[in-house]
CSV table of C-alpha atoms in Angstrom, one decimal:
chain,number,residue,atom,x,y,z
A,1,MET,CA,29.7,45.6,24.3
A,2,GLU,CA,28.8,43.6,21.3
A,3,ALA,CA,26.5,41.4,23.3
A,4,LYS,CA,24.9,44.4,24.9
A,5,LEU,CA,24.1,45.9,21.4
A,6,ARG,CA,22.7,42.7,20.3
A,7,LEU,CA,20.4,42.4,23.3
A,8,GLU,CA,19.2,46.0,22.8
A,9,GLY,CA,18.3,45.1,19.2
A,10,ILE,CA,16.4,42.0,20.3
A,11,GLN,CA,14.5,44.1,23.0
A,12,SER,CA,13.4,46.6,20.4
A,13,ASN,CA,12.2,43.8,18.1
A,14,LEU,CA,10.2,42.4,21.0
A,15,GLU,CA,8.6,45.7,21.7
A,16,MET,CA,7.6,46.1,18.0
A,17,GLY,CA,6.1,42.5,18.0
A,18,SER,CA,8.3,41.5,15.0
A,19,PHE,CA,9.7,38.3,16.7
A,20,ASP,CA,7.9,35.0,16.2
A,21,ASP,CA,8.2,32.0,18.4
A,22,ARG,CA,10.7,30.3,16.1
A,23,SER,CA,13.1,33.2,15.9
A,24,MET,CA,12.9,33.7,19.7
A,25,ASN,CA,13.7,30.1,20.2
A,26,GLU,CA,16.7,30.3,17.9
A,27,PHE,CA,18.0,33.4,19.6
A,28,VAL,CA,17.8,31.8,23.1
A,29,ASP,CA,19.5,28.7,21.8
A,30,GLU,CA,22.3,30.8,20.3
A,31,SER,CA,22.6,32.8,23.5
A,32,LEU,CA,22.7,29.7,25.7
A,33,PHE,CA,25.4,28.0,23.7
A,34,SER,CA,27.5,30.9,22.7
A,35,PRO,CA,31.0,31.3,24.2
A,36,GLU,CA,29.9,34.4,26.1
A,37,THR,CA,27.8,32.2,28.4
A,38,ASN,CA,30.8,31.3,30.4
A,39,THR,CA,31.6,34.9,31.1
A,40,GLY,CA,28.2,35.5,32.8
A,41,LYS,CA,26.9,37.9,30.1
A,42,ILE,CA,23.7,35.8,29.7
A,43,GLN,CA,22.1,37.3,32.7
A,44,PRO,CA,20.6,40.3,30.9
A,45,VAL,CA,18.5,38.0,28.8
A,46,ARG,CA,16.5,36.9,31.8
A,47,SER,CA,15.8,40.6,32.7
A,48,LEU,CA,14.4,41.5,29.4
A,49,GLU,CA,10.7,42.5,29.6
A,50,ASN,CA,10.6,41.4,33.2
A,51,GLY,CA,11.5,37.8,32.5
A,52,SER,CA,9.3,37.5,29.5
A,53,VAL,CA,11.9,35.5,27.6
A,54,SER,CA,12.3,32.9,30.3
A,55,SER,CA,8.5,32.7,30.9
A,56,SER,CA,7.8,32.2,27.2
A,57,LEU,CA,10.1,29.2,26.8
A,58,PRO,CA,8.0,26.7,28.7
A,59,SER,CA,4.8,27.9,27.0
A,60,TYR,CA,6.5,27.4,23.6
A,61,GLY,CA,7.6,23.9,24.5
A,62,ASN,CA,4.2,22.9,25.8
A,63,LYS,CA,2.3,24.2,22.7
A,64,ILE,CA,4.4,22.5,20.1
A,65,ILE,CA,3.5,19.0,21.0
A,66,PRO,CA,-0.3,19.5,21.0
A,67,ASN,CA,-0.1,21.6,17.8
A,68,GLY,CA,2.0,18.9,16.1
A,69,VAL,CA,-0.5,16.2,17.0
A,70,TYR,CA,-3.4,18.3,15.8
A,71,ARG,CA,-1.7,19.1,12.6
A,72,SER,CA,-0.8,15.4,12.0
A,73,ILE,CA,-4.4,14.3,12.7
A,74,LYS,CA,-5.8,17.0,10.4
A,75,THR,CA,-3.4,16.1,7.6
A,76,VAL,CA,-4.0,12.3,7.8
A,77,VAL,CA,-7.6,12.0,8.9
A,78,PHE,CA,-9.4,15.1,7.7
A,79,SER,CA,-7.7,15.8,4.3
A,80,ASN,CA,-9.4,13.1,2.3
A,81,LYS,CA,-13.1,12.8,1.6
A,82,LEU,CA,-12.8,9.0,1.4
A,83,ASN,CA,-12.2,9.1,5.2
A,84,LEU,CA,-15.9,9.9,5.6
A,85,LEU,CA,-16.3,6.1,5.4
A,86,MET,CA,-14.1,5.5,8.6
A,87,PRO,CA,-17.1,5.5,11.0
A,88,PHE,CA,-18.5,2.5,9.3
A,89,GLY,CA,-15.7,0.4,10.9
A,90,PRO,CA,-16.9,0.9,14.5
A,91,LEU,CA,-20.5,0.7,13.2
A,92,ALA,CA,-19.7,-2.8,11.8
A,93,ILE,CA,-18.5,-3.9,15.3
A,94,MET,CA,-21.7,-2.5,16.9
A,95,VAL,CA,-23.9,-4.3,14.4
A,96,HIS,CA,-22.0,-7.6,15.0
A,97,ASN,CA,-22.4,-7.3,18.8
A,98,PHE,CA,-26.0,-6.2,18.9
A,99,THR,CA,-27.7,-7.8,15.9
A,100,GLY,CA,-25.3,-10.5,14.5
A,101,ASN,CA,-26.5,-9.8,10.9
A,102,LYS,CA,-23.6,-11.2,8.9
A,103,ALA,CA,-24.5,-9.4,5.6
A,104,TRP,CA,-24.5,-6.0,7.2
A,105,VAL,CA,-21.3,-6.7,9.2
A,106,PHE,CA,-19.6,-7.7,6.0
A,107,PHE,CA,-20.8,-4.6,4.1
A,108,LEU,CA,-20.0,-2.2,6.8
A,109,SER,CA,-16.5,-3.8,7.4
A,110,LEU,CA,-15.8,-3.5,3.7
A,111,LEU,CA,-16.7,0.2,3.7
A,112,GLY,CA,-14.7,0.8,6.9
A,113,ILE,CA,-11.5,-0.9,5.6
A,114,THR,CA,-11.5,1.0,2.3
A,115,PRO,CA,-10.3,4.4,3.7
A,116,LEU,CA,-7.9,2.6,6.0
A,117,ALA,CA,-6.3,0.8,3.1
A,118,GLU,CA,-6.0,4.2,1.2
A,119,ARG,CA,-4.5,6.0,4.3
A,120,LEU,CA,-2.1,3.1,4.8
A,121,GLY,CA,-0.8,3.7,1.3
A,122,TYR,CA,-0.6,7.5,2.1
A,123,ALA,CA,1.5,6.9,5.2
A,124,THR,CA,3.7,4.6,3.3
A,125,GLU,CA,4.3,7.2,0.6
A,126,GLN,CA,5.2,9.8,3.2
A,127,LEU,CA,7.7,7.4,4.8
A,128,ALA,CA,9.1,6.7,1.3
A,129,PHE,CA,10.3,10.4,1.2
A,130,PHE,CA,12.8,9.5,3.9
A,131,THR,CA,14.0,6.2,2.5
A,132,GLY,CA,14.9,6.9,-1.2
A,133,ALA,CA,13.1,5.9,-4.4
A,134,THR,CA,13.9,2.2,-4.6
A,135,VAL,CA,13.3,1.4,-0.9
A,136,GLY,CA,10.2,3.6,-1.1
A,137,GLY,CA,8.8,1.6,-4.0
A,138,LEU,CA,9.4,-1.6,-2.1
A,139,LEU,CA,7.6,-0.1,1.0
A,140,ASN,CA,4.7,1.0,-1.2
A,141,ALA,CA,4.3,-2.5,-2.6
A,142,THR,CA,4.6,-4.1,0.8
A,143,PHE,CA,2.2,-2.0,2.8
A,144,GLY,CA,-0.1,-1.7,-0.2
A,145,ASN,CA,-0.5,-5.5,0.1
A,146,ALA,CA,-0.8,-5.4,3.9
A,147,THR,CA,-4.6,-5.4,3.9
A,148,GLU,CA,-4.8,-8.5,1.7
A,149,LEU,CA,-2.2,-10.4,3.8
A,150,ILE,CA,-3.9,-9.5,7.1
A,151,ILE,CA,-7.3,-10.7,5.7
A,152,SER,CA,-5.6,-13.9,4.4
A,153,ILE,CA,-3.9,-14.7,7.7
A,154,TYR,CA,-7.2,-14.3,9.6
A,155,ALA,CA,-9.0,-16.5,7.0
A,156,LEU,CA,-6.2,-19.1,7.2
A,157,LYS,CA,-6.5,-19.1,11.0
A,158,SER,CA,-10.3,-19.8,10.6
A,159,GLY,CA,-9.6,-22.6,8.2
A,160,MET,CA,-11.0,-20.8,5.2
A,161,ILE,CA,-8.3,-21.9,2.8
A,162,ARG,CA,-10.2,-21.3,-0.4
A,163,VAL,CA,-11.0,-17.7,0.7
A,164,VAL,CA,-7.2,-17.2,1.2
A,165,GLN,CA,-6.4,-18.6,-2.3
A,166,LEU,CA,-9.2,-16.7,-4.1
A,167,SER,CA,-8.5,-13.4,-2.4
A,168,LEU,CA,-4.8,-13.5,-3.2
A,169,LEU,CA,-5.6,-14.5,-6.8
A,170,GLY,CA,-8.1,-11.7,-7.0
A,171,SER,CA,-5.5,-9.2,-5.8
A,172,ILE,CA,-3.2,-10.2,-8.6
A,173,LEU,CA,-5.9,-10.0,-11.2
A,174,SER,CA,-7.2,-6.7,-9.9
A,175,ASN,CA,-3.7,-5.1,-9.9
A,176,MET,CA,-2.8,-6.4,-13.4
A,177,LEU,CA,-6.1,-5.6,-15.1
A,178,LEU,CA,-8.1,-3.1,-13.2
A,179,VAL,CA,-5.4,-0.9,-11.5
A,180,LEU,CA,-3.0,-0.9,-14.4
A,181,GLY,CA,-5.9,-0.5,-16.9
A,182,CYS,CA,-7.3,2.5,-15.1
A,183,ALA,CA,-3.8,4.0,-14.9
A,184,PHE,CA,-3.2,3.6,-18.6
A,185,PHE,CA,-6.7,4.9,-19.5
A,186,CYS,CA,-6.6,8.0,-17.3
A,187,GLY,CA,-3.0,8.8,-18.2
A,188,GLY,CA,-3.8,8.3,-21.9
A,189,LEU,CA,-6.8,10.7,-21.6
A,190,VAL,CA,-4.6,13.4,-20.1
A,191,PHE,CA,-1.8,12.9,-22.6
A,192,TYR,CA,-4.0,11.9,-25.5
A,193,LYS,CA,-1.7,13.5,-28.1
A,194,LYS,CA,1.2,11.3,-27.3
A,195,GLU,CA,2.1,7.8,-26.2
A,196,GLN,CA,3.4,7.5,-22.6
A,197,VAL,CA,6.6,5.7,-22.2
A,198,PHE,CA,7.9,3.4,-19.4
A,199,ASN,CA,11.0,1.3,-18.7
A,200,LYS,CA,10.7,-2.0,-20.6
A,201,ALA,CA,13.5,-3.6,-18.6
A,202,THR,CA,11.6,-3.5,-15.3
A,203,ALA,CA,8.4,-4.6,-17.0
A,204,THR,CA,10.2,-7.6,-18.6
A,205,VAL,CA,11.7,-8.7,-15.2
A,206,SER,CA,8.3,-8.4,-13.5
A,207,SER,CA,6.6,-10.3,-16.3
A,208,GLY,CA,9.2,-13.1,-16.0
A,209,LEU,CA,8.5,-13.4,-12.2
A,210,LEU,CA,4.8,-13.5,-12.8
A,211,LEU,CA,5.2,-16.3,-15.3
A,212,MET,CA,7.3,-18.1,-12.7
A,213,ALA,CA,4.5,-17.7,-10.2
A,214,VAL,CA,2.1,-19.2,-12.7
A,215,MET,CA,4.4,-22.2,-13.2
A,216,GLY,CA,4.4,-22.7,-9.4
A,217,LEU,CA,0.6,-22.7,-9.3
A,218,LEU,CA,0.2,-24.7,-12.5
A,219,PHE,CA,2.1,-27.9,-11.6
A,220,PRO,CA,0.2,-28.8,-8.4
A,221,ALA,CA,-3.1,-28.3,-10.3
A,222,VAL,CA,-1.9,-30.5,-13.2
A,223,LEU,CA,-0.6,-33.1,-10.7
A,224,HIS,CA,-4.0,-33.1,-9.0
A,225,TYR,CA,-6.2,-33.3,-12.2
A,226,THR,CA,-4.0,-35.9,-13.9
A,227,HIS,CA,-4.1,-38.2,-10.8
A,228,THR,CA,-0.4,-38.9,-11.1
A,229,GLU,CA,0.6,-38.3,-7.5
A,230,VAL,CA,3.0,-40.8,-6.0
A,231,HIS,CA,1.3,-40.5,-2.6
A,232,PHE,CA,-2.3,-39.5,-3.1
A,233,GLY,CA,-3.2,-36.3,-1.2
A,234,LYS,CA,0.3,-35.8,0.1
A,235,SER,CA,2.5,-35.3,-3.0
A,236,GLU,CA,0.5,-32.2,-4.0
A,237,LEU,CA,0.9,-30.6,-0.6
A,238,ALA,CA,4.6,-31.5,-0.4
A,239,LEU,CA,5.2,-30.0,-3.9
A,240,SER,CA,3.4,-26.8,-3.0
A,241,ARG,CA,5.5,-26.3,0.1
A,242,PHE,CA,8.7,-27.0,-1.7
A,243,SER,CA,7.7,-24.7,-4.6
A,244,SER,CA,6.7,-22.0,-2.1
A,245,CYS,CA,10.2,-22.1,-0.5
A,246,ILE,CA,11.8,-21.8,-4.0
A,247,MET,CA,9.5,-18.9,-4.8
A,248,LEU,CA,10.5,-17.1,-1.6
A,249,VAL,CA,14.2,-17.6,-2.4
A,250,ALA,CA,13.6,-16.2,-5.9
A,251,TYR,CA,11.8,-13.2,-4.5
A,252,ALA,CA,14.6,-12.5,-2.1
A,253,ALA,CA,17.1,-12.7,-5.0
A,254,TYR,CA,14.9,-10.3,-6.9
A,255,LEU,CA,15.0,-7.8,-4.0
A,256,VAL,CA,18.8,-8.0,-3.9
A,257,PHE,CA,18.9,-7.5,-7.7
A,258,GLN,CA,16.5,-4.5,-7.4
A,259,LEU,CA,18.1,-2.8,-4.4
A,260,LYS,CA,21.8,-3.6,-5.0
A,261,SER,CA,22.9,-4.9,-8.3
A,262,GLN,CA,20.7,-3.1,-10.8
A,263,LYS,CA,19.3,-0.2,-8.6
A,264,ASP,CA,19.9,2.3,-11.4
A,265,LEU,CA,17.3,0.6,-13.6
A,266,TYR,CA,14.7,1.4,-11.0
A,267,VAL,CA,15.3,5.1,-10.5
A,268,PRO,CA,15.6,6.7,-14.0
A,269,LEU,CA,12.5,8.8,-13.6
A,270,ASN,CA,13.8,11.4,-11.1
A,271,GLU,CA,16.8,12.2,-13.2
A,272,GLU,CA,14.6,12.7,-16.3
A,273,GLU,CA,12.3,14.9,-14.3
A,274,ASN,CA,15.2,17.0,-13.1
A,275,GLN,CA,16.5,17.5,-16.6
A,276,SER,CA,13.1,18.3,-18.1
A,277,GLY,CA,12.2,20.7,-15.3
A,278,ASP,CA,15.2,23.0,-15.7
A,279,GLY,CA,14.1,26.5,-16.5
A,280,ASP,CA,10.4,25.8,-16.0
A,281,HIS,CA,8.4,27.7,-13.4
A,282,ASP,CA,6.4,24.5,-12.8
A,283,ASN,CA,9.5,22.8,-11.4
A,284,ASP,CA,9.1,24.7,-8.1
A,285,ASP,CA,5.5,23.7,-7.9
A,286,SER,CA,6.3,20.0,-8.4
A,287,GLU,CA,8.9,20.2,-5.7
A,288,ASP,CA,6.4,21.7,-3.4
A,289,ASP,CA,3.9,18.9,-4.2
A,290,GLU,CA,6.4,16.2,-3.6
A,291,ALA,CA,7.5,17.5,-0.2
A,292,PRO,CA,6.5,15.2,2.8
A,293,GLU,CA,3.5,16.4,4.7
A,294,ILE,CA,4.2,14.5,7.9
A,295,SER,CA,7.5,13.5,9.6
A,296,LYS,CA,9.2,10.1,9.5
A,297,TRP,CA,8.1,9.1,13.0
A,298,GLU,CA,4.6,10.3,12.4
A,299,SER,CA,4.4,8.1,9.3
A,300,ILE,CA,5.6,5.1,11.3
A,301,ILE,CA,3.0,5.8,14.1
A,302,TRP,CA,0.2,6.1,11.6
A,303,LEU,CA,1.3,2.9,9.8
A,304,SER,CA,1.1,1.1,13.1
A,305,ILE,CA,-2.4,2.6,13.9
A,306,MET,CA,-3.8,1.8,10.5
A,307,THR,CA,-2.4,-1.7,10.4
A,308,ALA,CA,-3.9,-2.5,13.9
A,309,TRP,CA,-7.3,-1.1,12.9
A,310,ILE,CA,-7.3,-3.0,9.6
A,311,SER,CA,-6.4,-6.2,11.6
A,312,ILE,CA,-9.4,-5.7,13.9
A,313,LEU,CA,-11.9,-5.1,11.1
A,314,SER,CA,-10.5,-8.0,9.0
A,315,GLU,CA,-11.4,-10.4,11.7
A,316,TYR,CA,-15.1,-9.3,11.5
A,317,LEU,CA,-14.9,-9.2,7.7
A,318,VAL,CA,-13.7,-12.8,7.4
A,319,ASP,CA,-16.2,-14.0,10.0
A,320,ALA,CA,-19.1,-12.6,8.0
A,321,ILE,CA,-18.1,-13.7,4.4
A,322,GLN,CA,-20.2,-16.9,4.4
A,323,GLY,CA,-23.2,-15.2,5.9
A,324,ALA,CA,-23.0,-12.4,3.4
A,325,SER,CA,-22.7,-14.9,0.5
A,326,ALA,CA,-25.8,-16.8,1.7
A,327,ALA,CA,-27.8,-13.6,2.3
A,328,TRP,CA,-27.0,-11.9,-1.0
A,329,GLU,CA,-26.9,-15.2,-3.0
A,330,ILE,CA,-23.5,-14.2,-4.4
A,331,PRO,CA,-20.8,-16.9,-4.8
A,332,ILE,CA,-18.0,-16.8,-2.3
A,333,SER,CA,-15.6,-17.0,-5.2
A,334,PHE,CA,-16.9,-13.7,-6.5
A,335,ILE,CA,-16.7,-12.0,-3.1
A,336,SER,CA,-13.2,-13.3,-2.6
A,337,VAL,CA,-11.8,-12.6,-6.1
A,338,ILE,CA,-13.6,-9.3,-6.9
A,339,LEU,CA,-14.9,-7.5,-3.8
A,340,LEU,CA,-12.2,-8.1,-1.3
A,341,PRO,CA,-9.3,-7.1,-3.6
A,342,ILE,CA,-11.0,-4.0,-4.8
A,343,VAL,CA,-11.0,-2.8,-1.2
A,344,GLY,CA,-7.5,-4.0,-0.5
A,345,ASN,CA,-6.1,-2.3,-3.6
A,346,ALA,CA,-7.7,1.1,-2.9
A,347,ALA,CA,-4.2,2.5,-2.1
A,348,GLU,CA,-2.6,1.1,-5.3
A,349,HIS,CA,-5.6,2.2,-7.4
A,350,ALA,CA,-5.4,5.8,-6.3
A,351,SER,CA,-1.6,6.0,-6.5
A,352,ALA,CA,-1.3,4.4,-9.9
A,353,ILE,CA,-3.9,6.7,-11.5
A,354,MET,CA,-2.4,9.8,-9.8
A,355,PHE,CA,1.1,9.1,-11.1
A,356,ALA,CA,-0.1,8.2,-14.6
A,357,MET,CA,-1.9,11.5,-14.8
A,358,LYS,CA,1.4,13.2,-13.9
A,359,ASP,CA,3.1,11.3,-16.8
A,360,LYS,CA,5.1,9.2,-14.2
A,361,LEU,CA,4.2,5.9,-15.7
A,362,ASP,CA,7.2,4.0,-14.3
A,363,ILE,CA,5.9,4.6,-10.8
A,364,SER,CA,2.4,3.5,-11.9
A,365,LEU,CA,3.8,0.4,-13.4
A,366,GLY,CA,5.8,-0.3,-10.3
A,367,VAL,CA,2.8,0.1,-8.1
A,368,ALA,CA,0.5,-2.1,-10.1
A,369,ILE,CA,2.8,-4.8,-11.5
A,370,GLY,CA,5.1,-4.6,-8.5
A,371,SER,CA,2.2,-5.3,-6.2
A,372,SER,CA,1.1,-8.3,-8.3
A,373,THR,CA,4.7,-9.6,-8.3
A,374,GLN,CA,4.9,-9.4,-4.6
A,375,ILE,CA,1.6,-11.1,-4.0
A,376,SER,CA,2.4,-13.9,-6.4
A,377,MET,CA,6.1,-14.5,-5.4
A,378,PHE,CA,5.8,-13.6,-1.7
A,379,GLY,CA,2.2,-13.3,-0.5
A,380,ILE,CA,1.0,-16.7,-1.8
A,381,PRO,CA,4.2,-18.7,-0.8
A,382,PHE,CA,4.2,-16.9,2.6
A,383,CYS,CA,0.6,-18.0,3.3
A,384,VAL,CA,1.6,-21.6,2.4
A,385,VAL,CA,4.4,-21.5,4.8
A,386,ILE,CA,2.3,-19.9,7.5
A,387,GLY,CA,-0.4,-22.6,6.9
A,388,TRP,CA,2.3,-25.2,7.3
A,389,ILE,CA,3.3,-23.7,10.7
A,390,MET,CA,-0.4,-23.6,11.7
A,391,GLY,CA,-1.1,-27.1,10.5
A,392,ARG,CA,-3.4,-25.9,7.8
A,393,PRO,CA,-3.1,-27.8,4.4
A,394,MET,CA,-2.8,-24.6,2.4
A,395,ASP,CA,-1.3,-25.5,-1.1
A,396,LEU,CA,-0.7,-24.0,-4.5
A,397,ASN,CA,-3.5,-25.9,-6.2
A,398,PHE,CA,-5.8,-23.0,-7.0
A,399,GLN,CA,-8.0,-25.3,-9.1
A,400,LEU,CA,-8.1,-25.5,-12.9
A,401,PHE,CA,-10.5,-22.5,-13.6
A,402,GLU,CA,-8.5,-20.1,-11.4
A,403,THR,CA,-5.1,-21.2,-12.6
A,404,ALA,CA,-6.2,-20.8,-16.2
A,405,THR,CA,-7.6,-17.4,-15.5
A,406,LEU,CA,-4.3,-16.2,-14.0
A,407,PHE,CA,-2.2,-17.8,-16.8
A,408,ILE,CA,-4.2,-16.0,-19.5
A,409,THR,CA,-4.1,-12.7,-17.6
A,410,VAL,CA,-0.3,-12.8,-17.3
A,411,ILE,CA,0.1,-13.5,-21.0
A,412,VAL,CA,-2.3,-10.7,-22.0
A,413,VAL,CA,-0.6,-8.1,-19.7
A,414,ALA,CA,2.9,-9.3,-20.9
A,415,PHE,CA,1.8,-8.6,-24.5
A,416,PHE,CA,0.6,-5.1,-23.6
A,417,LEU,CA,3.9,-4.3,-21.8
A,418,GLN,CA,6.3,-5.5,-24.4
A,419,GLU,CA,6.4,-2.3,-26.4
A,420,GLY,CA,7.2,0.0,-23.5
A,421,THR,CA,4.4,2.4,-24.4
A,422,SER,CA,0.8,3.0,-23.2
A,423,ASN,CA,-2.3,4.9,-24.3
A,424,TYR,CA,-5.9,5.1,-23.3
A,425,PHE,CA,-6.9,2.3,-25.7
A,426,LYS,CA,-4.6,-0.2,-24.0
A,427,GLY,CA,-6.1,0.8,-20.7
A,428,LEU,CA,-9.6,0.4,-21.9
A,429,MET,CA,-8.8,-3.1,-23.2
A,430,LEU,CA,-7.4,-4.1,-19.8
A,431,ILE,CA,-10.5,-2.8,-18.0
A,432,LEU,CA,-12.7,-4.7,-20.3
A,433,CYS,CA,-10.7,-7.9,-19.7
A,434,TYR,CA,-11.2,-7.4,-16.0
A,435,LEU,CA,-15.0,-7.1,-16.5
A,436,ILE,CA,-14.9,-10.4,-18.4
A,437,VAL,CA,-13.0,-12.0,-15.5
A,438,ALA,CA,-15.5,-10.6,-13.0
A,439,ALA,CA,-18.5,-11.9,-14.9
A,440,SER,CA,-16.8,-15.3,-15.1
A,441,PHE,CA,-16.4,-15.6,-11.4
A,442,PHE,CA,-20.0,-14.3,-10.8
A,443,VAL,CA,-21.3,-17.4,-12.7
A,444,HIS,CA,-18.6,-19.7,-11.4
A,445,GLU,CA,-19.5,-22.1,-8.6
A,446,ASP,CA,-16.4,-23.2,-6.7
A,447,PRO,CA,-16.6,-26.9,-6.1
A,448,THR,CA,-14.3,-26.8,-3.1
A,449,SER,CA,-15.7,-23.8,-1.3
A,450,ASP,CA,-17.4,-26.1,1.2
A,451,GLY,CA,-14.5,-28.5,1.4
A,452,ASP,CA,-12.3,-26.7,3.8
A,453,ASP,CA,-13.6,-28.6,6.8
A,454,LYS,CA,-12.8,-31.9,5.1
A,455,GLN,CA,-9.3,-30.6,4.3
A,456,LEU,CA,-8.8,-29.7,7.9
A,457,ASN,CA,-9.5,-33.2,9.0
A,458,THR,CA,-7.0,-34.8,6.6
């Protein structure tokens, strides 16, 4: 009798049109798996509205998949104006195949990779919702640097060792000066009446790792320029490979320290937000803003698609670097240190500024300094080891000018971070420092840019 009354209520709702697809589906699931199914009382469901329930189930199942794909594409591809640059990627391939103009191929590939790098960061942020704050920060740093690592591996495969060294160096400089500087500057303008505060403990650990990376790059360069190698041409490479293995071990220990031993140091922000948001009407809005827009598996699929597309364009980009340098009369060092990292750091740049303007400076610092730490302690040693496997003499001797630039940059940023506060003036100073670095590389002629072929034969 109870089941009959319930079915009559459902039928009346169907006639009034007040049932949507989701509630209909929930009712059918409840009916199919209820204990009354075994007594044969489910038969009336099939007779409602001349079988309209059973006929609607297949149509619901067939519609949800196309609707989900359309919604995912709309969210990822059509929600950002920067994605208007995506067609330049296929255009670069067409120009390469039909004209062979290296300068245009490089320019179009650069434009095509920019939105892909930003969307790669977006998909990583969406995946981070399902992994937790600490693992999410690690994922952001890892996939945020995926573009630089992919470009570096293709350049290493082509024997362009100096491009690898300079692009990785430029990524570190861009993150530490330009990305962090813009985050401090924009956050300081929004909150100009106060100083923004971040966790000094994490900044100190990151600064220490960056100084360790500088030490790893400094000794091979000093060994080379003092001509004190035991075996000329071999000791420098052997020291670089040994130091790279040590740096990889140190980075692995840092990950264990970050994820296991001292994980509470890296997630203080959420607790502070929850405490400060009690009783505020804006709290509900912030929770809505921080809800994932796509599912976990959608994030993984989009990460795979973006990474594959970046890999394809990176091959054309690397192949056109020397032609673009000759056509535009711009040093390869400037292209590698300034232009390539700006494109590769598009995701970090946007994320760091956005979080700083929301007064989430710990996250901005984690994106900018965390990315620099990962490139210096993982990316560079990883490329040395990959070059070792490929038979390429990739070493840690970044030459005197580049090593000195990195050393001074790390010292300057460490001084800015030691107080644990930021304002727009500090951000402006970091941006101006980056302009000085960019101008220096524009007038700097790399003496070894043409020496890669000689290195390959040694």
